[in-house]
PDB file of C-alpha atoms in Angstrom:
ATOM      1  CA  ARG A 873      91.181 109.051 113.951  1.00 36.00           C
ATOM      2  CA  MET A 874      94.516 107.495 113.053  1.00 40.00           C
ATOM      3  CA  TYR A 875      93.533 103.850 113.387  1.00 41.00           C
ATOM      4  CA  SER A 876      90.748 101.726 114.780  1.00 45.00           C
ATOM      5  CA  THR A 877      91.102  99.883 118.058  1.00 41.00           C
ATOM      6  CA  SER A 878      92.019  96.235 118.253  1.00 40.00           C
ATOM      7  CA  CYS A 879      88.412  95.459 119.203  1.00 39.00           C
ATOM      8  CA  ALA A 880      87.148  96.564 115.802  1.00 49.00           C
ATOM      9  CA  PRO A 881      86.505  93.793 113.272  1.00 50.00           C
ATOM     10  CA  LEU A 882      87.687  93.960 109.695  1.00 55.00           C
ATOM     11  CA  ARG A 883      85.359  96.052 107.540  1.00 53.00           C
ATOM     12  CA  PRO A 884      82.289  94.026 106.514  1.00 48.00           C
ATOM     13  CA  SER A 885      82.335  95.673 103.089  1.00 45.00           C
ATOM     14  CA  PRO A 886      85.942  95.317 101.897  1.00 61.00           C
ATOM     15  CA  SER A 887      87.477  98.216 100.035  1.00 89.00           C
ATOM     16  CA  SER A 888      90.556  98.648  97.913  1.00 94.00           C
ATOM     17  CA  ARG A 889      93.610 100.659  98.820  1.00 94.00           C
ATOM     18  CA  ARG A 890      94.437 102.878  95.857  1.00 93.00           C
ATOM     19  CA  ALA A 891      97.967 103.154  94.448  1.00 91.00           C
ATOM     20  CA  THR A 892      98.204 106.708  95.749  1.00 93.00           C
ATOM     21  CA  HIS A 893     101.907 107.212  94.925  1.00 95.00           C
ATOM     22  CA  ALA A 894     101.770 105.922  91.347  1.00 94.00           C
ATOM     23  CA  GLY A 895     102.535 108.657  88.853  1.00 94.00           C
ATOM     24  CA  SER A 896     104.699 110.581  91.324  1.00 94.00           C
ATOM     25  CA  TRP A 897     106.981 108.295  93.348  1.00 94.00           C
ATOM     26  CA  TYR A 898     107.032 105.725  90.547  1.00 94.00           C
ATOM     27  CA  SER A 899     105.592 105.415  87.072  1.00 96.00           C
ATOM     28  CA  SER A 900     101.901 104.695  86.673  1.00 96.00           C
ATOM     29  CA  ARG A 901     102.572 103.294  83.179  1.00 95.00           C
ATOM     30  CA  ARG A 902     102.823  99.521  83.252  1.00 96.00           C
ATOM     31  CA  ASP A 903     105.242  99.212  80.347  1.00 97.00           C
ATOM     32  CA  GLN A 904     107.588 101.887  81.634  1.00 97.00           C
ATOM     33  CA  LEU A 905     107.517 100.558  85.190  1.00 97.00           C
ATOM     34  CA  ALA A 906     108.156  96.968  84.092  1.00 97.00           C
ATOM     35  CA  ALA A 907     111.034  98.059  81.861  1.00 98.00           C
ATOM     36  CA  GLN A 908     112.632 100.030  84.702  1.00 98.00           C
ATOM     37  CA  MET A 909     112.469  97.128  87.123  1.00 98.00           C
ATOM     38  CA  SER A 910     113.691  94.633  84.523  1.00 98.00           C
ATOM     39  CA  GLY A 911     116.669  96.861  83.773  1.00 98.00           C
ATOM     40  CA  TRP A 912     117.595  97.284  87.421  1.00 98.00           C
ATOM     41  CA  LEU A 913     117.205  93.548  88.094  1.00 98.00           C
ATOM     42  CA  GLU A 914     119.482  92.766  85.163  1.00 98.00           C
ATOM     43  CA  GLN A 915     122.174  94.953  86.731  1.00 98.00           C
ATOM     44  CA  ALA A 916     121.884  93.235  90.139  1.00 98.00           C
ATOM     45  CA  ASN A 917     123.722  90.078  91.145  1.00 96.00           C
ATOM     46  CA  ALA A 918     122.453  87.089  93.093  1.00 95.00           C
ATOM     47  CA  CYS A 919     124.735  86.708  96.122  1.00 93.00           C
ATOM     48  CA  THR A 920     122.872  84.329  98.458  1.00 94.00           C
ATOM     49  CA  GLY A 921     120.271  81.607  98.471  1.00 94.00           C
ATOM     50  CA  ALA A 922     116.604  82.254  97.723  1.00 96.00           C
ATOM     51  CA  ALA A 923     115.133  84.898  99.998  1.00 98.00           C
ATOM     52  CA  ARG A 924     112.834  84.039 102.871  1.00 98.00           C
ATOM     53  CA  ALA A 925     112.847  87.735 103.768  1.00 98.00           C
ATOM     54  CA  VAL A 926     114.365  90.921 102.390  1.00 98.00           C
ATOM     55  CA  ILE A 927     115.121  94.370 103.741  1.00 98.00           C
ATOM     56  CA  ALA A 928     114.737  96.939 100.986  1.00 98.00           C
ATOM     57  CA  PRO A 929     114.257 100.721 100.618  1.00 98.00           C
ATOM     58  CA  HIS A 930     111.022 102.557  99.919  1.00 94.00           C
ATOM     59  CA  ALA A 931     112.014 105.935  98.443  1.00 93.00           C
ATOM     60  CA  GLY A 932     110.976 107.131  95.014  1.00 93.00           C
ATOM     61  CA  PHE A 933     112.022 104.610  92.378  1.00 96.00           C
ATOM     62  CA  SER A 934     114.427 107.009  90.689  1.00 95.00           C
ATOM     63  CA  TYR A 935     116.383 107.104  93.951  1.00 97.00           C
ATOM     64  CA  SER A 936     116.048 103.668  95.520  1.00 97.00           C
ATOM     65  CA  GLY A 937     114.780 101.424  92.715  1.00 97.00           C
ATOM     66  CA  PRO A 938     118.264 100.254  91.668  1.00 98.00           C
ATOM     67  CA  THR A 939     119.178  99.336  95.259  1.00 98.00           C
ATOM     68  CA  ALA A 940     115.870  97.556  95.897  1.00 98.00           C
ATOM     69  CA  ALA A 941     116.521  95.415  92.815  1.00 98.00           C
ATOM     70  CA  TRP A 942     119.407  93.724  94.626  1.00 98.00           C
ATOM     71  CA  ALA A 943     117.007  92.450  97.275  1.00 98.00           C
ATOM     72  CA  TYR A 944     114.338  91.356  94.813  1.00 98.00           C
ATOM     73  CA  LYS A 945     116.941  89.610  92.641  1.00 98.00           C
ATOM     74  CA  HIS A 946     116.950  86.923  95.351  1.00 98.00           C
ATOM     75  CA  VAL A 947     113.199  86.269  95.413  1.00 98.00           C
ATOM     76  CA  SER A 948     112.012  82.999  93.905  1.00 97.00           C
ATOM     77  CA  PRO A 949     108.229  82.684  93.621  1.00 98.00           C
ATOM     78  CA  THR A 950     108.315  78.891  93.932  1.00 97.00           C
ATOM     79  CA  GLY A 951     106.172  77.793  96.859  1.00 97.00           C
ATOM     80  CA  ILE A 952     105.314  81.335  98.024  1.00 98.00           C
ATOM     81  CA  ARG A 953     101.615  81.765  98.838  1.00 98.00           C
ATOM     82  CA  ARG A 954     101.663  85.032 100.790  1.00 98.00           C
ATOM     83  CA  VAL A 955     103.897  88.064 101.159  1.00 98.00           C
ATOM     84  CA  PHE A 956     104.115  89.965 104.435  1.00 98.00           C
ATOM     85  CA  VAL A 957     105.155  93.605 104.030  1.00 98.00           C
ATOM     86  CA  LEU A 958     106.201  95.331 107.251  1.00 98.00           C
ATOM     87  CA  GLY A 959     106.461  99.078 106.821  1.00 97.00           C
ATOM     88  CA  PRO A 960     107.084 101.926 109.261  1.00 95.00           C
ATOM     89  CA  SER A 961     104.489 104.605 109.894  1.00 92.00           C
ATOM     90  CA  HIS A 962     105.958 107.901 108.690  1.00 90.00           C
ATOM     91  CA  HIS A 963     103.101 110.329 109.222  1.00 86.00           C
ATOM     92  CA  HIS A 964     100.959 109.097 112.101  1.00 81.00           C
ATOM     93  CA  SER A 965     101.861 108.301 115.672  1.00 83.00           C
ATOM     94  CA  MET A 966     101.327 104.642 116.569  1.00 92.00           C
ATOM     95  CA  SER A 967     102.628 102.588 119.470  1.00 94.00           C
ATOM     96  CA  ARG A 968     101.384  99.242 118.136  1.00 97.00           C
ATOM     97  CA  CYS A 969     101.162  97.424 114.815  1.00 97.00           C
ATOM     98  CA  ALA A 970      98.149  97.545 112.518  1.00 97.00           C
ATOM     99  CA  VAL A 971      96.712  95.326 109.800  1.00 97.00           C
ATOM    100  CA  SER A 972      94.623  96.241 106.777  1.00 95.00           C
ATOM    101  CA  SER A 973      90.914  95.632 106.402  1.00 90.00           C
ATOM    102  CA  CYS A 974      91.065  96.214 102.652  1.00 94.00           C
ATOM    103  CA  ALA A 975      90.358  93.331 100.292  1.00 94.00           C
ATOM    104  CA  THR A 976      92.782  94.529  97.628  1.00 96.00           C
ATOM    105  CA  TYR A 977      95.870  96.700  97.200  1.00 96.00           C
ATOM    106  CA  GLU A 978      95.810  98.336  93.785  1.00 96.00           C
ATOM    107  CA  THR A 979      98.942  98.729  91.613  1.00 96.00           C
ATOM    108  CA  PRO A 980      99.545  99.814  87.994  1.00 96.00           C
ATOM    109  CA  PHE A 981      99.634  96.086  87.169  1.00 96.00           C
ATOM    110  CA  GLY A 982      96.295  95.341  88.821  1.00 95.00           C
ATOM    111  CA  GLY A 983      95.126  94.447  92.301  1.00 95.00           C
ATOM    112  CA  ILE A 984      96.834  92.227  94.871  1.00 97.00           C
ATOM    113  CA  PRO A 985      94.390  90.338  97.115  1.00 97.00           C
ATOM    114  CA  VAL A 986      94.897  90.802 100.846  1.00 97.00           C
ATOM    115  CA  ASP A 987      94.986  87.677 103.004  1.00 97.00           C
ATOM    116  CA  ARG A 988      92.066  88.698 105.173  1.00 95.00           C
ATOM    117  CA  ALA A 989      92.108  85.423 107.098  1.00 96.00           C
ATOM    118  CA  THR A 990      95.665  86.019 108.300  1.00 97.00           C
ATOM    119  CA  SER A 991      94.887  89.665 109.047  1.00 97.00           C
ATOM    120  CA  ALA A 992      91.841  88.625 111.085  1.00 96.00           C
ATOM    121  CA  ALA A 993      93.871  86.019 112.968  1.00 97.00           C
ATOM    122  CA  LEU A 994      96.493  88.625 113.878  1.00 98.00           C
ATOM    123  CA  LEU A 995      93.746  90.995 114.984  1.00 97.00           C
ATOM    124  CA  GLU A 996      92.302  88.308 117.248  1.00 97.00           C
ATOM    125  CA  THR A 997      95.561  88.184 119.232  1.00 97.00           C
ATOM    126  CA  GLY A 998      94.668  91.596 120.667  1.00 97.00           C
ATOM    127  CA  ALA A 999      98.088  92.957 119.700  1.00 97.00           C
ATOM    128  CA  PHE A1000      97.056  94.597 116.420  1.00 98.00           C
ATOM    129  CA  ASP A1001      94.911  97.529 115.412  1.00 96.00           C
ATOM    130  CA  VAL A1002      93.141  98.153 112.091  1.00 95.00           C
ATOM    131  CA  MET A1003      94.536 100.832 109.818  1.00 94.00           C
ATOM    132  CA  ASP A1004      92.247 103.715 109.008  1.00 91.00           C
ATOM    133  CA  LEU A1005      91.974 103.862 105.210  1.00 89.00           C
ATOM    134  CA  GLY A1006      93.155 107.477 105.111  1.00 89.00           C
ATOM    135  CA  VAL A1007      96.302 106.588 107.049  1.00 90.00           C
ATOM    136  CA  GLU A1008      96.782 103.499 104.909  1.00 90.00           C
ATOM    137  CA  GLU A1009      96.604 105.429 101.641  1.00 91.00           C
ATOM    138  CA  ALA A1010      98.840 108.265 102.851  1.00 91.00           C
ATOM    139  CA  GLU A1011     101.637 105.880 103.865  1.00 87.00           C
ATOM    140  CA  HIS A1012     104.194 104.946 101.201  1.00 89.00           C
ATOM    141  CA  SER A1013     106.376 102.397 102.991  1.00 94.00           C
ATOM    142  CA  ILE A1014     104.272  99.386 101.975  1.00 94.00           C
ATOM    143  CA  GLU A1015     103.059 100.580  98.575  1.00 95.00           C
ATOM    144  CA  MET A1016     106.563 101.213  97.213  1.00 95.00           C
ATOM    145  CA  HIS A1017     107.337  97.483  97.340  1.00 97.00           C
ATOM    146  CA  LEU A1018     104.257  96.239  95.528  1.00 97.00           C
ATOM    147  CA  PRO A1019     105.451  96.755  91.920  1.00 97.00           C
ATOM    148  CA  TYR A1020     108.650  94.810  92.597  1.00 98.00           C
ATOM    149  CA  ILE A1021     106.761  92.071  94.438  1.00 98.00           C
ATOM    150  CA  LEU A1022     104.350  91.592  91.532  1.00 97.00           C
ATOM    151  CA  HIS A1023     107.202  91.745  89.024  1.00 97.00           C
ATOM    152  CA  VAL A1024     109.296  89.014  90.636  1.00 98.00           C
ATOM    153  CA  MET A1025     106.317  86.828  91.556  1.00 98.00           C
ATOM    154  CA  GLY A1026     105.336  86.693  87.887  1.00 96.00           C
ATOM    155  CA  ALA A1027     102.417  84.356  87.221  1.00 94.00           C
ATOM    156  CA  THR A1028     102.457  82.926  90.761  1.00 97.00           C
ATOM    157  CA  SER A1029      99.258  83.673  92.693  1.00 97.00           C
ATOM    158  CA  PHE A1030      99.753  85.015  96.201  1.00 98.00           C
ATOM    159  CA  GLU A1031      98.065  87.097  98.867  1.00 98.00           C
ATOM    160  CA  LEU A1032      99.385  90.155 100.680  1.00 98.00           C
ATOM    161  CA  VAL A1033      99.657  90.712 104.439  1.00 98.00           C
ATOM    162  CA  PRO A1034     100.349  94.438 104.959  1.00 98.00           C
ATOM    163  CA  ILE A1035     101.470  95.371 108.487  1.00 98.00           C
ATOM    164  CA  LEU A1036     102.075  98.968 109.538  1.00 97.00           C
ATOM    165  CA  VAL A1037     104.619  99.035 112.367  1.00 97.00           C
ATOM    166  CA  GLY A1038     104.394 101.785 114.945  1.00 96.00           C
ATOM    167  CA  ALA A1039     107.040 103.336 117.184  1.00 97.00           C
ATOM    168  CA  LEU A1040     107.486 100.228 119.311  1.00 97.00           C
ATOM    169  CA  ASP A1041     109.591 100.182 122.448  1.00 97.00           C
ATOM    170  CA  GLU A1042     112.194  97.429 122.751  1.00 97.00           C
ATOM    171  CA  ALA A1043     109.913  95.146 124.763  1.00 98.00           C
ATOM    172  CA  ALA A1044     107.150  95.503 122.176  1.00 98.00           C
ATOM    173  CA  GLU A1045     109.598  94.787 119.337  1.00 98.00           C
ATOM    174  CA  ALA A1046     110.469  91.524 121.083  1.00 98.00           C
ATOM    175  CA  ARG A1047     106.802  90.632 121.673  1.00 98.00           C
ATOM    176  CA  TYR A1048     105.795  91.265 118.074  1.00 98.00           C
ATOM    177  CA  GLY A1049     108.854  89.402 116.828  1.00 98.00           C
ATOM    178  CA  ALA A1050     107.916  86.346 118.880  1.00 98.00           C
ATOM    179  CA  LEU A1051     104.267  86.597 117.813  1.00 98.00           C
ATOM    180  CA  LEU A1052     105.116  86.821 114.112  1.00 98.00           C
ATOM    181  CA  ALA A1053     108.058  84.367 114.127  1.00 98.00           C
ATOM    182  CA  PRO A1054     105.910  81.358 113.063  1.00 98.00           C
ATOM    183  CA  HIS A1055     104.912  83.301 109.945  1.00 98.00           C
ATOM    184  CA  LEU A1056     108.575  83.907 109.117  1.00 98.00           C
ATOM    185  CA  LEU A1057     109.474  80.260 109.648  1.00 97.00           C
ATOM    186  CA  CYS A1058     106.672  79.119 107.329  1.00 97.00           C
ATOM    187  CA  ALA A1059     108.207  78.365 103.925  1.00 97.00           C
ATOM    188  CA  GLU A1060     105.032  79.530 102.164  1.00 98.00           C
ATOM    189  CA  ASN A1061     105.655  83.095 103.333  1.00 98.00           C
ATOM    190  CA  LEU A1062     108.005  85.800 102.069  1.00 98.00           C
ATOM    191  CA  TRP A1063     108.713  88.803 104.274  1.00 98.00           C
ATOM    192  CA  VAL A1064     109.521  92.272 102.949  1.00 98.00           C
ATOM    193  CA  VAL A1065     110.880  94.654 105.590  1.00 98.00           C
ATOM    194  CA  SER A1066     110.664  98.233 104.389  1.00 98.00           C
ATOM    195  CA  SER A1067     113.354 100.709 105.420  1.00 98.00           C
ATOM    196  CA  ASP A1068     115.651 103.431 104.222  1.00 97.00           C
ATOM    197  CA  PHE A1069     118.808 104.092 106.202  1.00 98.00           C
ATOM    198  CA  CYS A1070     120.418 107.371 107.327  1.00 98.00           C
ATOM    199  CA  HIS A1071     118.519 110.553 106.498  1.00 98.00           C
ATOM    200  CA  TRP A1072     121.311 113.118 106.798  1.00 98.00           C
ATOM    201  CA  GLY A1073     121.119 116.902 106.660  1.00 98.00           C
ATOM    202  CA  ARG A1074     119.587 119.897 108.336  1.00 97.00           C
ATOM    203  CA  ARG A1075     116.234 119.205 106.708  1.00 96.00           C
ATOM    204  CA  PHE A1076     116.207 115.864 108.573  1.00 97.00           C
ATOM    205  CA  ARG A1077     117.577 117.471 111.755  1.00 97.00           C
ATOM    206  CA  TYR A1078     120.438 114.980 111.734  1.00 98.00           C
ATOM    207  CA  THR A1079     124.000 116.085 111.001  1.00 98.00           C
ATOM    208  CA  ARG A1080     126.182 113.663 112.958  1.00 98.00           C
ATOM    209  CA  TYR A1081     129.683 113.714 111.461  1.00 98.00           C
ATOM    210  CA  ASP A1082     132.878 111.906 112.381  1.00 98.00           C
ATOM    211  CA  ALA A1083     135.745 113.675 110.590  1.00 98.00           C
ATOM    212  CA  ALA A1084     138.001 110.687 111.279  1.00 98.00           C
ATOM    213  CA  GLU A1085     136.029 108.780 108.619  1.00 98.00           C
ATOM    214  CA  GLY A1086     136.839 111.329 105.897  1.00 98.00           C
ATOM    215  CA  ALA A1087     134.217 113.229 103.935  1.00 98.00           C
ATOM    216  CA  ILE A1088     130.689 113.532 105.331  1.00 98.00           C
ATOM    217  CA  CYS A1089     129.377 110.902 102.904  1.00 98.00           C
ATOM    218  CA  GLN A1090     132.059 108.502 104.133  1.00 98.00           C
ATOM    219  CA  SER A1091     131.088 109.202 107.743  1.00 98.00           C
ATOM    220  CA  ILE A1092     127.457 108.475 106.876  1.00 98.00           C
ATOM    221  CA  GLU A1093     128.398 105.193 105.231  1.00 98.00           C
ATOM    222  CA  ALA A1094     130.534 104.146 108.211  1.00 98.00           C
ATOM    223  CA  LEU A1095     127.607 104.935 110.510  1.00 98.00           C
ATOM    224  CA  ASP A1096     125.186 102.925 108.387  1.00 98.00           C
ATOM    225  CA  ARG A1097     127.578 100.008 108.056  1.00 98.00           C
ATOM    226  CA  ARG A1098     127.843  99.733 111.826  1.00 98.00           C
ATOM    227  CA  ALA A1099     124.063  99.211 111.866  1.00 98.00           C
ATOM    228  CA  MET A1100     124.248  96.804 108.942  1.00 98.00           C
ATOM    229  CA  GLY A1101     126.855  94.726 110.762  1.00 98.00           C
ATOM    230  CA  LEU A1102     124.657  94.408 113.835  1.00 98.00           C
ATOM    231  CA  ILE A1103     121.680  93.475 111.663  1.00 98.00           C
ATOM    232  CA  GLU A1104     123.741  90.850 109.809  1.00 98.00           C
ATOM    233  CA  ALA A1105     124.773  89.451 113.199  1.00 98.00           C
ATOM    234  CA  GLN A1106     121.043  89.292 114.063  1.00 98.00           C
ATOM    235  CA  ASP A1107     121.877  91.206 117.228  1.00 98.00           C
ATOM    236  CA  ALA A1108     118.605  92.844 118.263  1.00 98.00           C
ATOM    237  CA  ARG A1109     120.001  94.146 121.555  1.00 98.00           C
ATOM    238  CA  GLY A1110     123.115  95.495 119.878  1.00 98.00           C
ATOM    239  CA  PHE A1111     121.018  97.221 117.225  1.00 98.00           C
ATOM    240  CA  ALA A1112     118.855  98.827 119.915  1.00 98.00           C
ATOM    241  CA  ALA A1113     121.959 100.010 121.804  1.00 98.00           C
ATOM    242  CA  TYR A1114     123.418 101.403 118.576  1.00 98.00           C
ATOM    243  CA  LEU A1115     120.238 103.377 117.893  1.00 98.00           C
ATOM    244  CA  ARG A1116     120.243 104.775 121.428  1.00 98.00           C
ATOM    245  CA  ALA A1117     123.882 105.814 121.044  1.00 98.00           C
ATOM    246  CA  THR A1118     123.727 107.302 117.548  1.00 98.00           C
ATOM    247  CA  SER A1119     120.059 108.220 116.941  1.00 98.00           C
ATOM    248  CA  ASN A1120     120.681 107.233 113.323  1.00 98.00           C
ATOM    249  CA  THR A1121     117.592 108.159 111.319  1.00 98.00           C
ATOM    250  CA  ILE A1122     116.817 104.648 110.014  1.00 98.00           C
ATOM    251  CA  CYS A1123     113.111 105.052 109.361  1.00 96.00           C
ATOM    252  CA  GLY A1124     112.388 101.323 109.351  1.00 97.00           C
ATOM    253  CA  ARG A1125     114.270 100.625 112.583  1.00 98.00           C
ATOM    254  CA  HIS A1126     111.175  99.158 114.253  1.00 98.00           C
ATOM    255  CA  PRO A1127     110.294  96.715 111.430  1.00 98.00           C
ATOM    256  CA  ILE A1128     113.982  95.726 111.274  1.00 98.00           C
ATOM    257  CA  ALA A1129     114.108  95.146 115.029  1.00 98.00           C
ATOM    258  CA  LEU A1130     110.907  93.105 114.819  1.00 98.00           C
ATOM    259  CA  LEU A1131     112.550  90.971 112.103  1.00 98.00           C
ATOM    260  CA  LEU A1132     115.649  90.432 114.250  1.00 98.00           C
ATOM    261  CA  HIS A1133     113.525  89.217 117.145  1.00 98.00           C
ATOM    262  CA  ALA A1134     111.538  86.939 114.825  1.00 98.00           C
ATOM    263  CA  LEU A1135     114.835  85.415 113.668  1.00 98.00           C
ATOM    264  CA  GLU A1136     116.038  84.609 117.198  1.00 96.00           C
ATOM    265  CA  ASN A1137     115.170  80.911 117.141  1.00 87.00           C
ATOM    266  CA  SER A1138     115.841  80.349 113.455  1.00 94.00           C
ATOM    267  CA  SER A1139     118.861  79.061 111.555  1.00 94.00           C
ATOM    268  CA  PHE A1140     118.561  81.663 108.825  1.00 98.00           C
ATOM    269  CA  SER A1141     121.439  83.755 107.527  1.00 98.00           C
ATOM    270  CA  LEU A1142     121.211  87.488 106.837  1.00 98.00           C
ATOM    271  CA  GLN A1143     123.465  89.446 104.493  1.00 98.00           C
ATOM    272  CA  PHE A1144     123.425  92.943 103.028  1.00 98.00           C
ATOM    273  CA  VAL A1145     123.946  92.834  99.284  1.00 98.00           C
ATOM    274  CA  ARG A1146     123.834  96.505  98.273  1.00 98.00           C
ATOM    275  CA  TYR A1147     124.345  99.975  99.752  1.00 98.00           C
ATOM    276  CA  ALA A1148     123.902 103.378  98.120  1.00 98.00           C
ATOM    277  CA  GLN A1149     123.264 107.032  98.918  1.00 98.00           C
ATOM    278  CA  SER A1150     120.930 109.408  97.101  1.00 98.00           C
ATOM    279  CA  SER A1151     123.851 111.848  96.770  1.00 97.00           C
ATOM    280  CA  SER A1152     127.368 112.247  98.120  1.00 98.00           C
ATOM    281  CA  VAL A1153     127.437 114.815 100.927  1.00 98.00           C
ATOM    282  CA  TYR A1154     130.539 116.996 101.285  1.00 98.00           C
ATOM    283  CA  THR A1155     129.217 120.100 103.017  1.00 98.00           C
ATOM    284  CA  MET A1156     126.853 120.780 105.890  1.00 97.00           C
ATOM    285  CA  ASP A1157     124.452 122.379 103.401  1.00 97.00           C
ATOM    286  CA  ASP A1158     123.966 119.089 101.551  1.00 97.00           C
ATOM    287  CA  SER A1159     121.626 116.231 102.413  1.00 98.00           C
ATOM    288  CA  SER A1160     121.187 112.596 101.484  1.00 98.00           C
ATOM    289  CA  VAL A1161     119.235 109.434 102.210  1.00 98.00           C
ATOM    290  CA  SER A1162     120.941 106.038 102.378  1.00 98.00           C
ATOM    291  CA  TYR A1163     119.521 102.850 100.884  1.00 98.00           C
ATOM    292  CA  ALA A1164     120.473  99.271 101.738  1.00 98.00           C
ATOM    293  CA  SER A1165     119.197  95.881 100.622  1.00 98.00           C
ATOM    294  CA  ALA A1166     119.575  92.664 102.594  1.00 98.00           C
ATOM    295  CA  VAL A1167     118.526  89.052 102.125  1.00 98.00           C
ATOM    296  CA  VAL A1168     117.485  86.488 104.735  1.00 98.00           C
ATOM    297  CA  TRP A1169     117.840  82.934 103.520  1.00 98.00           C
ATOM    298  CA  GLU A1170     117.984  79.383 104.786  1.00 94.00           C
ATOM    299  CA  ASP A1171     121.619  78.315 104.627  1.00 81.00           C
ATOM    300  CA  ARG A1172     121.267  74.554 104.386  1.00 66.00           C
ATOM    301  CA  ALA A1173     124.395  72.615 105.204  1.00 51.00           C
ATOM    302  CA  PRO A1174     125.457  70.116 102.516  1.00 43.00           C
ATOM    303  CA  GLY A1175     124.277  66.561 103.111  1.00 39.00           C
TER     304      GLY A1175
END
């Protein structure tokens, strides 16, 4: 079973989700992990106002940690009571979104309490399923953000709202965006949208190349930046059309699209603040994954 049906209640005996990727995808040693994140945050610049939402990558920290720091540089814990993390499902087929029934998400720094009341309220809409614990622990897209979230939140107490986003069609992306929009507009909430960008190479079965852009790595960047421009413009339809035209392997395309729909009636600004690639591809035998960080903030006019 991949997930429970929407009719199932949250587990009566809450469990904890283990930090299953600690010690492999990122350090399980608190001191080492904190020092890494502090170093990367020191190298990042603040470019916008305080984040109401971020888009940030979820690869192993040695690859994407420096890029993710640029998103988390913009997080201020002041007034934040809960953090929504929207991650794509990499390993299991889902056509809906799912919430957690766990009471706690474990990290090397200790446990983060899950906002079970919000999870239950989302479940009651009939639009959400409940993650099976095995699926929940196998997935990395939510877990990879938890160390950074705890690090930047510091001593501020908060609760977590993990949401696993399935392979939604465009109509479903719009429905979920509208359903979750009030949670984005609430100033007590921070959203983290989990996504890497282009996965390029034969091992990813994606080798699109436009020689007019120069080297393959330059073609990849041009392709990604087209998507980034549409996302910055908060153009959900344009982003969907781009994905249909290019099939760019943006693994968090559904959480990103959901965010764009949630932003439709807001006055928020969105800006990408960092872009990187795991390696520079020059031959068809190479491969790379792209990482990009963006910030959503409330751009208040003076006066």
